[in-house]
PDB file of C-alpha atoms in Angstrom:
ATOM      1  CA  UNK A   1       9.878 -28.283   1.230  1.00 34.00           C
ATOM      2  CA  UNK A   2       8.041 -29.808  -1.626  1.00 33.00           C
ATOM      3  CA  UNK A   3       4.846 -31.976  -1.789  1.00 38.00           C
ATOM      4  CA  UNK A   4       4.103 -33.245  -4.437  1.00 42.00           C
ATOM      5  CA  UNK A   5       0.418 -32.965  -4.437  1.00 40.00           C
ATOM      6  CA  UNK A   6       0.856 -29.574  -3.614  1.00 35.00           C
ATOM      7  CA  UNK A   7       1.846 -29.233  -7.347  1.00 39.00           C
ATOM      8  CA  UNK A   8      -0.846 -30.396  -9.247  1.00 38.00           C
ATOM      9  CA  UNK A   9      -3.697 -28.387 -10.881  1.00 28.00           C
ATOM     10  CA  UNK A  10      -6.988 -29.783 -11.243  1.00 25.00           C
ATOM     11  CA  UNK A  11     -10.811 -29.195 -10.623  1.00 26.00           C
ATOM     12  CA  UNK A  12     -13.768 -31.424 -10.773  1.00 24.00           C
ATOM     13  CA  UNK A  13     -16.087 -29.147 -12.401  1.00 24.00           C
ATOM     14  CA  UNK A  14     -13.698 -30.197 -16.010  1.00 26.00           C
ATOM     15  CA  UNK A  15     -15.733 -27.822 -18.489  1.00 26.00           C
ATOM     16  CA  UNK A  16     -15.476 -24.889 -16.537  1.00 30.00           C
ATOM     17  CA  UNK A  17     -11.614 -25.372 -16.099  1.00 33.00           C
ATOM     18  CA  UNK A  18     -10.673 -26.739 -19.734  1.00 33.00           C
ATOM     19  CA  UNK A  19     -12.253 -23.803 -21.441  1.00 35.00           C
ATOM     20  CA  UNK A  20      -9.561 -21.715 -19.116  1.00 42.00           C
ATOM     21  CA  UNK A  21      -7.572 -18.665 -20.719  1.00 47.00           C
ATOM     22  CA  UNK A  22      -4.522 -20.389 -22.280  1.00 47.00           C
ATOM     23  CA  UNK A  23      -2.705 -17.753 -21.025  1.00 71.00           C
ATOM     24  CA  UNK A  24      -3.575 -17.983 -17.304  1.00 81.00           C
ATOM     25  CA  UNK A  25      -3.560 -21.612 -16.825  1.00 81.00           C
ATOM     26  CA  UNK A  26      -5.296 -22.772 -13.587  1.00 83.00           C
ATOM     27  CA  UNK A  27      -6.520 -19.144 -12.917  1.00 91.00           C
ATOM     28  CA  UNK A  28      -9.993 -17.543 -11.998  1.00 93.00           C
ATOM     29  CA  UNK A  29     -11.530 -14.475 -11.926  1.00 95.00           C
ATOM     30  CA  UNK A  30     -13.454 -14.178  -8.460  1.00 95.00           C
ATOM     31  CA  UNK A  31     -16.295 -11.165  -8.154  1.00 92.00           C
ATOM     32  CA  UNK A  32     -19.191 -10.863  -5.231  1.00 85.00           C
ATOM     33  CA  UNK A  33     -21.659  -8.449  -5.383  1.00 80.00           C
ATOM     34  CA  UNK A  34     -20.470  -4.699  -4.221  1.00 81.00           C
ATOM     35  CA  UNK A  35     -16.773  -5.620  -4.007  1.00 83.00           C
ATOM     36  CA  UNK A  36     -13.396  -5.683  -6.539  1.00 91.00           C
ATOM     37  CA  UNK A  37     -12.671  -8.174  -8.752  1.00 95.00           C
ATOM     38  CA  UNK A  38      -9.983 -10.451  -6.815  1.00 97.00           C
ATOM     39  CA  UNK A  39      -7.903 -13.815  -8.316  1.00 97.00           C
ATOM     40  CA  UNK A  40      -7.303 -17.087  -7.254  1.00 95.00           C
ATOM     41  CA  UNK A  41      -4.614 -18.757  -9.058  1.00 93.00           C
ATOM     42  CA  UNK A  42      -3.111 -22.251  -8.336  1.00 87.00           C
ATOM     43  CA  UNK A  43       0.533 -22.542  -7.793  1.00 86.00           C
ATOM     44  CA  UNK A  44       3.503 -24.771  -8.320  1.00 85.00           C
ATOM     45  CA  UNK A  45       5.634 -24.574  -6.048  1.00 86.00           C
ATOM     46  CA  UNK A  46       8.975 -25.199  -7.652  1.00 89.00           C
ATOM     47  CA  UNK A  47       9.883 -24.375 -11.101  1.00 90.00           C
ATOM     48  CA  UNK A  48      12.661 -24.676 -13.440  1.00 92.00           C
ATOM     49  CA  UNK A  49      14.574 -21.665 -14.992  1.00 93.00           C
ATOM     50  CA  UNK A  50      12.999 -22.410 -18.389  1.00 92.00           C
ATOM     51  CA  UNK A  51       9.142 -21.637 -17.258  1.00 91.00           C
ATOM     52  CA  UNK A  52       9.469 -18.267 -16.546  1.00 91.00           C
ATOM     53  CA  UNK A  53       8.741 -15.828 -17.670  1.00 92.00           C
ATOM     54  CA  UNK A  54       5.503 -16.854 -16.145  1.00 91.00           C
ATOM     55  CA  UNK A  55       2.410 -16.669 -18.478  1.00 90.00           C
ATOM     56  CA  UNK A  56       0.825 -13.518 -19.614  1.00 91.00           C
ATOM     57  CA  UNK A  57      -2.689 -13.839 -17.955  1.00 92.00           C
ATOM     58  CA  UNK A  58      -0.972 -14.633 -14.443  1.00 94.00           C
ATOM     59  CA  UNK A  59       1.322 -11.521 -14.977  1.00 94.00           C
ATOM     60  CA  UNK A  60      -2.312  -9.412 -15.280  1.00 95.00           C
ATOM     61  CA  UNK A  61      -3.830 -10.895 -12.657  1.00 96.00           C
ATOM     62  CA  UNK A  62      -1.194  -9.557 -10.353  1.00 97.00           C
ATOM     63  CA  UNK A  63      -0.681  -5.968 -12.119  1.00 97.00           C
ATOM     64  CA  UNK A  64      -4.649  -5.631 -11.586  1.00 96.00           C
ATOM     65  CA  UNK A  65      -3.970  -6.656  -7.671  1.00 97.00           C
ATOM     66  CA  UNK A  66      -3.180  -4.393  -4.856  1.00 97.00           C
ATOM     67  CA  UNK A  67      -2.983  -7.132  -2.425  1.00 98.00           C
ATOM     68  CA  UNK A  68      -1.283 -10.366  -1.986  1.00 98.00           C
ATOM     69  CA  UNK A  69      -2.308 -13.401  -0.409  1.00 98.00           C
ATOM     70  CA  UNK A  70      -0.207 -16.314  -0.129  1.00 97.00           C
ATOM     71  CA  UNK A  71       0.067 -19.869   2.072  1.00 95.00           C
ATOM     72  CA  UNK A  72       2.574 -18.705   4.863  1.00 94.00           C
ATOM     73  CA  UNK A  73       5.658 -16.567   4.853  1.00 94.00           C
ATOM     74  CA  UNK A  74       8.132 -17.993   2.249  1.00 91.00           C
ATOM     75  CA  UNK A  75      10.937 -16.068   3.849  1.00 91.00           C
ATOM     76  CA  UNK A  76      10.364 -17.395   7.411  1.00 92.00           C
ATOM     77  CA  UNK A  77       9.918 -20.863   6.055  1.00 90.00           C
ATOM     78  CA  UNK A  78      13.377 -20.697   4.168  1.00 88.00           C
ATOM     79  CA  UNK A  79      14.772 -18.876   7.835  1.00 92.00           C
ATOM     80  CA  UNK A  80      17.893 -20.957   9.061  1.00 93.00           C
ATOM     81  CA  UNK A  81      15.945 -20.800  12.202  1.00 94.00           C
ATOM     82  CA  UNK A  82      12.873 -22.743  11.374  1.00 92.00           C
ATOM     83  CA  UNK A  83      14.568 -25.162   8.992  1.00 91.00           C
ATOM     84  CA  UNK A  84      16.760 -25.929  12.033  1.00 93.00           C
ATOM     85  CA  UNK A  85      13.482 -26.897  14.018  1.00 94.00           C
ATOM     86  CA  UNK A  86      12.611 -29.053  11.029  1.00 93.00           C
ATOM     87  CA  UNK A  87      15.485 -30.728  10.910  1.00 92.00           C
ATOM     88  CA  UNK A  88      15.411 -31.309  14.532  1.00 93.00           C
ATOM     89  CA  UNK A  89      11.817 -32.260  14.615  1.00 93.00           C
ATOM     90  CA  UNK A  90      12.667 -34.920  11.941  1.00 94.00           C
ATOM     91  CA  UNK A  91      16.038 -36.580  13.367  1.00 92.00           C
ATOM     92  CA  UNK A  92      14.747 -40.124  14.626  1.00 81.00           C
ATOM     93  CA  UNK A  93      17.502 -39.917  17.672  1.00 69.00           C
ATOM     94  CA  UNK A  94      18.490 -43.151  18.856  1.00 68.00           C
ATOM     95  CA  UNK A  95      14.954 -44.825  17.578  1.00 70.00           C
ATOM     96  CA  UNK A  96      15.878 -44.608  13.693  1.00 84.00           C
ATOM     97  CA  UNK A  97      13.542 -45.320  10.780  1.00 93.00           C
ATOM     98  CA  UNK A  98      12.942 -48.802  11.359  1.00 91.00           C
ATOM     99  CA  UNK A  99      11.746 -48.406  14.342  1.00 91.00           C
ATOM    100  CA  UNK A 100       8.789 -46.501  13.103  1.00 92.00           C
ATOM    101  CA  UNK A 101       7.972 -48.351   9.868  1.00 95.00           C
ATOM    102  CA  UNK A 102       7.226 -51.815   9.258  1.00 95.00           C
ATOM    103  CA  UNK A 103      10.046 -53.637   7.509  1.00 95.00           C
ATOM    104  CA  UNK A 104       8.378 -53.925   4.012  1.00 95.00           C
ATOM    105  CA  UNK A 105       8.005 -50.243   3.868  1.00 96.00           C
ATOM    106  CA  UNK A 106      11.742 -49.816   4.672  1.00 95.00           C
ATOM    107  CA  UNK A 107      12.673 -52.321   2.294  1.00 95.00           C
ATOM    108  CA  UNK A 108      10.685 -50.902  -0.549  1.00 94.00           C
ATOM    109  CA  UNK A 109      12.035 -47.249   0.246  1.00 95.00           C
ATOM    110  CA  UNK A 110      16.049 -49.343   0.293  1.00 94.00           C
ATOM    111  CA  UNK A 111      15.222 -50.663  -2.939  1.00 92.00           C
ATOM    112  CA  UNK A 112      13.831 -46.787  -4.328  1.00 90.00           C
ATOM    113  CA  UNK A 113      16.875 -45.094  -3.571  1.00 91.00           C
ATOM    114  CA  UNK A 114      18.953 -47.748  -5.040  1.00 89.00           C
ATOM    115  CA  UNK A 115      17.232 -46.941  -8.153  1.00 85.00           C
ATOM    116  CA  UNK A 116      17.702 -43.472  -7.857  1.00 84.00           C
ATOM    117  CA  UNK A 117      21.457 -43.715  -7.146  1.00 86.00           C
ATOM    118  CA  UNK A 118      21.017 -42.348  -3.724  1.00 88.00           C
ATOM    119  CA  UNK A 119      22.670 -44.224  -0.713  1.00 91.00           C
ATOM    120  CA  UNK A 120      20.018 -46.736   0.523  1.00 90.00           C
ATOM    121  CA  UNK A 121      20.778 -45.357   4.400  1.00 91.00           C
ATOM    122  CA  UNK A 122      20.054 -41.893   3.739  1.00 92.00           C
ATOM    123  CA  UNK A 123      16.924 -41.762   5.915  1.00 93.00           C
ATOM    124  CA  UNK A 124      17.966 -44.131   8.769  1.00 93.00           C
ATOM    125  CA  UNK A 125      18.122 -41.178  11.062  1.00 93.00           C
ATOM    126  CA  UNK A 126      14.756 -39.366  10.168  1.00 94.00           C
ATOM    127  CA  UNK A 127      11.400 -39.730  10.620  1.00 94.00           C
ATOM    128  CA  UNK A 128       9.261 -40.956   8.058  1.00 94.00           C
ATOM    129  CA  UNK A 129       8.013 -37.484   7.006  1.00 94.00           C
ATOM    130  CA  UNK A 130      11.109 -35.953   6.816  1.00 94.00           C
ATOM    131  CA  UNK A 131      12.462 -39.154   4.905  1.00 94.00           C
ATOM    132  CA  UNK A 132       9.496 -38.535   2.087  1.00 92.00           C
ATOM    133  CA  UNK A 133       9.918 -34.359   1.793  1.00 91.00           C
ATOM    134  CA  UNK A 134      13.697 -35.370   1.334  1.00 90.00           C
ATOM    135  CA  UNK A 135      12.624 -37.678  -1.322  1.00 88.00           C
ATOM    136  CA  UNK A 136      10.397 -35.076  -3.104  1.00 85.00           C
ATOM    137  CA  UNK A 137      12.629 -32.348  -2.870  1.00 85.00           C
ATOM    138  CA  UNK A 138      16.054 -34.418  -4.442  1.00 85.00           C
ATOM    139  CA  UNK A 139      13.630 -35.459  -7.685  1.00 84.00           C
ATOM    140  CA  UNK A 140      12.601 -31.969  -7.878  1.00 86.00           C
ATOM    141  CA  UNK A 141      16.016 -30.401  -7.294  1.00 87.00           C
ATOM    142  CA  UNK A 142      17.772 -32.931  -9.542  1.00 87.00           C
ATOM    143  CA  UNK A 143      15.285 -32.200 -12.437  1.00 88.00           C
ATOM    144  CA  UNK A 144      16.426 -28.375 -12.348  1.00 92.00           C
ATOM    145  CA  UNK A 145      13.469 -27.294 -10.135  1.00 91.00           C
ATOM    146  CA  UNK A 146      14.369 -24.490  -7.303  1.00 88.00           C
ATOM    147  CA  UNK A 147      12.176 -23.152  -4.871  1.00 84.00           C
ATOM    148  CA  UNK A 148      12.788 -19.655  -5.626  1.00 87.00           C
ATOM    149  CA  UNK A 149      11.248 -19.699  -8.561  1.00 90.00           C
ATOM    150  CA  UNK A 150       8.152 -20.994  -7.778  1.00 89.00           C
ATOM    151  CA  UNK A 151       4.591 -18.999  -8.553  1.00 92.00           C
ATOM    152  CA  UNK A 152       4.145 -17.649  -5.101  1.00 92.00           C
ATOM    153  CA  UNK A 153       7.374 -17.054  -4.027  1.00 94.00           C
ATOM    154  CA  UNK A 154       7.698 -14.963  -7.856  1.00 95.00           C
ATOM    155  CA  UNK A 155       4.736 -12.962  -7.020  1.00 96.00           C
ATOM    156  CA  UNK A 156       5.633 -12.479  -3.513  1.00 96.00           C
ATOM    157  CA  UNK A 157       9.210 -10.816  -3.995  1.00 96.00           C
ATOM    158  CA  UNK A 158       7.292  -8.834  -6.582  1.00 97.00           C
ATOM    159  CA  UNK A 159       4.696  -7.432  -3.882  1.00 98.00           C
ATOM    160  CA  UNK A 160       7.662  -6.795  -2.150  1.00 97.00           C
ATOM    161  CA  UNK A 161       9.482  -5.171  -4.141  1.00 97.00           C
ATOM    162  CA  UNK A 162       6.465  -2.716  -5.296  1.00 98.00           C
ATOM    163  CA  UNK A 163       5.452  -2.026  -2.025  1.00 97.00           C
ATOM    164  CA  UNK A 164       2.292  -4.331  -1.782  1.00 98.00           C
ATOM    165  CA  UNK A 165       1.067  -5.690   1.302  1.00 98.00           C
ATOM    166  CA  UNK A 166       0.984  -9.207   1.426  1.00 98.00           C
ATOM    167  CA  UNK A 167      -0.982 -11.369   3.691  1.00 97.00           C
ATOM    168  CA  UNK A 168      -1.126 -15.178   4.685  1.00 96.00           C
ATOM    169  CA  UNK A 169      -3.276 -17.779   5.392  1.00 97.00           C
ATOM    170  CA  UNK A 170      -1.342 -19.736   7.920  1.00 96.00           C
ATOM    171  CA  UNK A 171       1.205 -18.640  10.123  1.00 95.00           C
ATOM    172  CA  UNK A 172       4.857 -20.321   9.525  1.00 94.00           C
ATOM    173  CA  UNK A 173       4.890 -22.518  12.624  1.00 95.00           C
ATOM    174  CA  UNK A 174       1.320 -23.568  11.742  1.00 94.00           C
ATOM    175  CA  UNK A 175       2.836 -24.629   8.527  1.00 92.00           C
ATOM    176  CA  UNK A 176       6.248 -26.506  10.338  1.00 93.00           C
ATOM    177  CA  UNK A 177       3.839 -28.153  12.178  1.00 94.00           C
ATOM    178  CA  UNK A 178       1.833 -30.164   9.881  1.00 93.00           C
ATOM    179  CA  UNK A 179       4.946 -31.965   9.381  1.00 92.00           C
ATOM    180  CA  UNK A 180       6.991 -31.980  12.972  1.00 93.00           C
ATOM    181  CA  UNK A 181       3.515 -32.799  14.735  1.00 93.00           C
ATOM    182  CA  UNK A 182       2.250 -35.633  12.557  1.00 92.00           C
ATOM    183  CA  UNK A 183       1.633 -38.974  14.293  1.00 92.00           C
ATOM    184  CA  UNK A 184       3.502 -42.029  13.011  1.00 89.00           C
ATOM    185  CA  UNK A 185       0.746 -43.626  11.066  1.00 91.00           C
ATOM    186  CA  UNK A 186       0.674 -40.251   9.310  1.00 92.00           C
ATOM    187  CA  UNK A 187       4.034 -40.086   8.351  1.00 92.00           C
ATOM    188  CA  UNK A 188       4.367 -43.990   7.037  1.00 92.00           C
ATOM    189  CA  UNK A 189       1.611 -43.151   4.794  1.00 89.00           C
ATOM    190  CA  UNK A 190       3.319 -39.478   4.010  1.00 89.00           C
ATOM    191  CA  UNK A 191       5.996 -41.652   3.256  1.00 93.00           C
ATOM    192  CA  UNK A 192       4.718 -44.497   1.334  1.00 90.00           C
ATOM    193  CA  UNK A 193       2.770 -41.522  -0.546  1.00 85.00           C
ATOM    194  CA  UNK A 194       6.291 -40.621  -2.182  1.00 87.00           C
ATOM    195  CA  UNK A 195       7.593 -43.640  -2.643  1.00 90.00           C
ATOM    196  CA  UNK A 196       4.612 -44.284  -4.627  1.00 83.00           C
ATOM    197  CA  UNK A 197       5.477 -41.231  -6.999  1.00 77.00           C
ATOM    198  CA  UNK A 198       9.365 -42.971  -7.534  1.00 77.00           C
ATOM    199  CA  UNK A 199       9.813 -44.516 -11.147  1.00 70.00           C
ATOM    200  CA  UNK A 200       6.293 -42.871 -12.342  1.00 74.00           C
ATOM    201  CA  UNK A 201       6.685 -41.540 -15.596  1.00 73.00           C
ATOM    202  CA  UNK A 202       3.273 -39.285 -14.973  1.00 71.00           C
ATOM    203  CA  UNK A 203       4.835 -37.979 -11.716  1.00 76.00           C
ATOM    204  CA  UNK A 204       8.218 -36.508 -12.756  1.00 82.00           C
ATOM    205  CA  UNK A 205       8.494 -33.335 -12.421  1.00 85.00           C
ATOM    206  CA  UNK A 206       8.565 -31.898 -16.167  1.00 87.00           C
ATOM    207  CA  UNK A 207       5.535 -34.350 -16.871  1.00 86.00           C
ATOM    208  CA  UNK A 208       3.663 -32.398 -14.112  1.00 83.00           C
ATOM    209  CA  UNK A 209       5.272 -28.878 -15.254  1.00 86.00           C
ATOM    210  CA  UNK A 210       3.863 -30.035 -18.618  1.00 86.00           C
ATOM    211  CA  UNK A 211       0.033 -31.159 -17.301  1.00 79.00           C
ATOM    212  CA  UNK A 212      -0.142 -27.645 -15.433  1.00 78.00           C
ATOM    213  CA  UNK A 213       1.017 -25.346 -18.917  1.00 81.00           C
ATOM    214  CA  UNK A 214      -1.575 -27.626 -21.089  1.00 77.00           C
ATOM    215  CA  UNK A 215      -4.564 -27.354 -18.580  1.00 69.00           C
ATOM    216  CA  UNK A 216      -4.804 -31.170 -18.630  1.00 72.00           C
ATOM    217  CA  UNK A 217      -7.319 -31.349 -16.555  1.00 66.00           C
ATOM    218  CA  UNK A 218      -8.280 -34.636 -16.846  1.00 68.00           C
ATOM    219  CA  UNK A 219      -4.366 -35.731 -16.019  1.00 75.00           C
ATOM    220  CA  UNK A 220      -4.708 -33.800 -13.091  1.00 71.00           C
ATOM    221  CA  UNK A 221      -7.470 -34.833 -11.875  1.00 73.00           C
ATOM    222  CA  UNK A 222      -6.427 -38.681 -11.810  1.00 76.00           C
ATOM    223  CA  UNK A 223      -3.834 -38.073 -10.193  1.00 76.00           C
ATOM    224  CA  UNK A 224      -5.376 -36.046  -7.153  1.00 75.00           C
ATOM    225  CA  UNK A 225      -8.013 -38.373  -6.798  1.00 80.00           C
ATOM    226  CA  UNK A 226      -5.580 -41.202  -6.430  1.00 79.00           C
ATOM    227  CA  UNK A 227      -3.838 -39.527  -3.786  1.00 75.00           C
ATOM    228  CA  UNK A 228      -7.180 -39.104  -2.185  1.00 85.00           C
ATOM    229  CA  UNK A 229      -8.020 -43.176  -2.602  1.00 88.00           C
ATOM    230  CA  UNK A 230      -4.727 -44.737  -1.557  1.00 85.00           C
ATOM    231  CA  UNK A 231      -3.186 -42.134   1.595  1.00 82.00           C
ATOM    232  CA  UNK A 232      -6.570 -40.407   2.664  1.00 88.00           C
ATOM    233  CA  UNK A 233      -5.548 -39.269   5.697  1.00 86.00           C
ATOM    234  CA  UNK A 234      -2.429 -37.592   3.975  1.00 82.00           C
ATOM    235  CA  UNK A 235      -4.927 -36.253   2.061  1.00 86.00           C
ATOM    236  CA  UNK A 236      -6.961 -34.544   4.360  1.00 90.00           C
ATOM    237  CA  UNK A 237      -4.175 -33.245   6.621  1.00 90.00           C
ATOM    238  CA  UNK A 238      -2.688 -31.669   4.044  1.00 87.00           C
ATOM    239  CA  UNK A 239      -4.920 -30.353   1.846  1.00 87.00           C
ATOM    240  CA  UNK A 240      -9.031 -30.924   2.274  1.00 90.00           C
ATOM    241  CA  UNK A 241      -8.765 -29.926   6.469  1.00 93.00           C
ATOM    242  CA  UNK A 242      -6.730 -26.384   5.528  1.00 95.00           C
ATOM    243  CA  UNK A 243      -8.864 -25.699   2.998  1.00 94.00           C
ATOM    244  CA  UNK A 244     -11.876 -25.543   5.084  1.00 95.00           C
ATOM    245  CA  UNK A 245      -9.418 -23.643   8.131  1.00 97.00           C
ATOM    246  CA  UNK A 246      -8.148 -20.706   5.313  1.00 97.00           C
ATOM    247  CA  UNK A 247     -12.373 -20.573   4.054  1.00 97.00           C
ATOM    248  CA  UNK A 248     -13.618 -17.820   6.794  1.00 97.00           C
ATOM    249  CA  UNK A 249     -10.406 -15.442   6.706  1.00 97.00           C
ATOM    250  CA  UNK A 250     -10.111 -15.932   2.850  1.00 97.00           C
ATOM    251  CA  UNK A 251     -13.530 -14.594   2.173  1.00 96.00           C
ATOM    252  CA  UNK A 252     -13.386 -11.495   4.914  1.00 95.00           C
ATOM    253  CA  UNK A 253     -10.645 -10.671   2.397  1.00 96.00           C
ATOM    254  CA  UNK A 254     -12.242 -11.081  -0.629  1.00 96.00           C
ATOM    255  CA  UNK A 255     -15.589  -9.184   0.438  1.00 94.00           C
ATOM    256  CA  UNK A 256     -13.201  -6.196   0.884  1.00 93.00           C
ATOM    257  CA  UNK A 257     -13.013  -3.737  -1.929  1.00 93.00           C
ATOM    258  CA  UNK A 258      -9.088  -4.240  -2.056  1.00 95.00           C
ATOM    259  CA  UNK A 259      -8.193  -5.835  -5.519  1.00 96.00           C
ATOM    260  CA  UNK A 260      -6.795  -8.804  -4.439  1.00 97.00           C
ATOM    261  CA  UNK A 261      -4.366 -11.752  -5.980  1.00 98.00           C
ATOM    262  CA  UNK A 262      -4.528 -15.305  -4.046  1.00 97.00           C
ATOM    263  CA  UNK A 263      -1.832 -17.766  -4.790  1.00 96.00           C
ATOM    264  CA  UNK A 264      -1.927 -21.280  -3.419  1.00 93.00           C
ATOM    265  CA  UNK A 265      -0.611 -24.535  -3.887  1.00 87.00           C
ATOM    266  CA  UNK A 266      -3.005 -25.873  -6.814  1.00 83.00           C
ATOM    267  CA  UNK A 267      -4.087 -28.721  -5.306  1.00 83.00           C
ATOM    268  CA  UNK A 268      -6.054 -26.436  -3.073  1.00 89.00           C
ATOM    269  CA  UNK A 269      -8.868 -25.832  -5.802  1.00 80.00           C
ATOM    270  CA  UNK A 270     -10.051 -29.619  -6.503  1.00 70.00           C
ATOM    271  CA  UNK A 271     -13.975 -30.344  -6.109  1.00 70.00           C
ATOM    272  CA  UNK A 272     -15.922 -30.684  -3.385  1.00 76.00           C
ATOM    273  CA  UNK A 273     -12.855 -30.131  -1.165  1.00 85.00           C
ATOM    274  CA  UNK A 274     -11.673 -27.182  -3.160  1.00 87.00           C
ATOM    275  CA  UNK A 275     -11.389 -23.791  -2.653  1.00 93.00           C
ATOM    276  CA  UNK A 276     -13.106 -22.891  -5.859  1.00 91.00           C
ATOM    277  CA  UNK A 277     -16.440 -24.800  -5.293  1.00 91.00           C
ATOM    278  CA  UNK A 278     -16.315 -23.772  -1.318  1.00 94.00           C
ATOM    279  CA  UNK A 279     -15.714 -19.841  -2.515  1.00 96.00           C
ATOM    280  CA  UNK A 280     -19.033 -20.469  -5.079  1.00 94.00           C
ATOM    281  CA  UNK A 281     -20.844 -21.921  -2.367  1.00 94.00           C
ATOM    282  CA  UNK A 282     -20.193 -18.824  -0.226  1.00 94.00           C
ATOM    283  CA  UNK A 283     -21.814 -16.661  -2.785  1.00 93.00           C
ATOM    284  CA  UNK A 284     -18.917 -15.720  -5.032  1.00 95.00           C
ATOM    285  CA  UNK A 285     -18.692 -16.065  -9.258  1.00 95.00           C
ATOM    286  CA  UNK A 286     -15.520 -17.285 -10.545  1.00 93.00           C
ATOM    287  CA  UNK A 287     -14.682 -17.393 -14.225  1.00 91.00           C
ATOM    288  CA  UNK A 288     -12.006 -19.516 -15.345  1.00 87.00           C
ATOM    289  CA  UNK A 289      -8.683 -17.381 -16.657  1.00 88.00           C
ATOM    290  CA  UNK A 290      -8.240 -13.800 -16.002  1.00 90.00           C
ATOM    291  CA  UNK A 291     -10.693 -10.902 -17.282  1.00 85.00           C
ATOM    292  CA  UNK A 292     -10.582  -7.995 -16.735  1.00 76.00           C
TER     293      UNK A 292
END
């Protein structure tokens, strides 16, 4: 599943960020007093063929790691099992789409897929969330972007595959049910959210790809905050009220003398709501890039 805020890298503390390793983009260095020198690095969660290898600095900052922590478990989210829920979760049934959102909302999203060449009754039968992941996903997919290769599921088949435990922050079902348990008003404004995203040349997918390999910071940052100022409550359910859930386990982690590589979605690390200034406020230092 694909969100599209979920892809962008950006911090409010600018100076600290744009003077990042060029070859780590969007990564820190975390230390606290006594313990190992850990990671944090933001991801994206799809990526086309074409961006990997993945930079140097992010390839160090896992060879340094001995642990892995990552959102959920990308293999139990992927699971024919809990897609099925999913899709069941987010199959209006005999209501339909415009019984749960108002009839300019429908007729914007008609008019949307018409100008994506997509069949204007696709989403008749799904919710409104469901409706809007399907919309992110097809823009995503049909730019060449696969979910395989994003940043965390990369460095998870790698931990894998070397034998490195790997830990999450939220359980899959926690993760399913953001979307299966979110009230109506939620997902119109979920939805409306991604329809806003349709026909903007700075949200396509390779002009994001491209804001997140430059550090454009500033880019970034617009476009969060904007998310944050039109659909706050999408906002907060998705990023700023998980943040401050994964804060307690993420720092019994990272106050353990494991090296340690975190990889989240890179919205997770913007200002005040971020996991960057929260982990500073708990007493860490974090360096932008990846030293040694």
């Amino acid at each position: 599943m694909m969100r599209r805020w979920w892809l962008l890298a950006v911090a409010a503390w600018c100076a600290a960020a744009s003077g990042s390793d060029g070859a780590a983009p969007f990564a820190w260095t975390l230390r606290a007093p006594g313990t190992a020198t850990h990671y944090l690095i933001g991801s994206i969660h799809m990526l086309p063929p074409a961006a990997h290898p993945l930079p140097d600095g992010l390839e160090r900052a896992y060879s340094a790691s001995r642990r892995l922590i990552v959102e959920s478990d990308p293999l139990a989210l992927s699971s024919t099992e809990l897609q099925g829920q999913m899709l069941a979760a987010g199959t209006a049934g005999d209501a339909g789409l415009t019984d749960e959102i108002p009839a300019p909302l429908y007729a914007r999203l008609r008019t949307q897929l018409g100008r994506l060449g997509l069949p204007q009754r696709m989403c008749d039968a799904l919710r409104a969330w469901l409706c809007a992941l399907t919309l992110e996903l097809s823009g995503y997919q049909r730019a060449g972007f696969v979910p395989d290769l994003g940043i965390d599921r990369h460095f998870f088949d790698r931990a894998r595959a070397d034998g490195k435990p790997v830990a999450w922050l939220e359980t899959p079902q926690q993760q399913l049910a953001l979307f299966t348990q979110m009230p109506d008003g939620l997902g119109r404004e979920f939805l409306a959210s991604a329809l806003d995203g349709v026909g903007d040349p700075d949200m396509t997918p390779q002009r994001m790809l491209e804001a997140w390999q430059q550090g454009d910071v500033a880019f970034m940052h617009a476009q969060i905050e904007q998310l944050r100022r039109d659909h706050p409550g999408a906002y907060a359910r998705l990023l700023s009220v998980r943040n401050r859930a994964w804060l307690d386990p993420l720092e019994d982690w990272l106050r353990e003398p494991l090296p340690t590589l975190v990889v989240v979605g890179a919205a997770h690390l913007v200002g005040d709501d971020g996991l960057v200034d929260a982990l500073r406020a708990r007493g860490f230092e974090l360096d932008a890039g990846v030293r040694p």
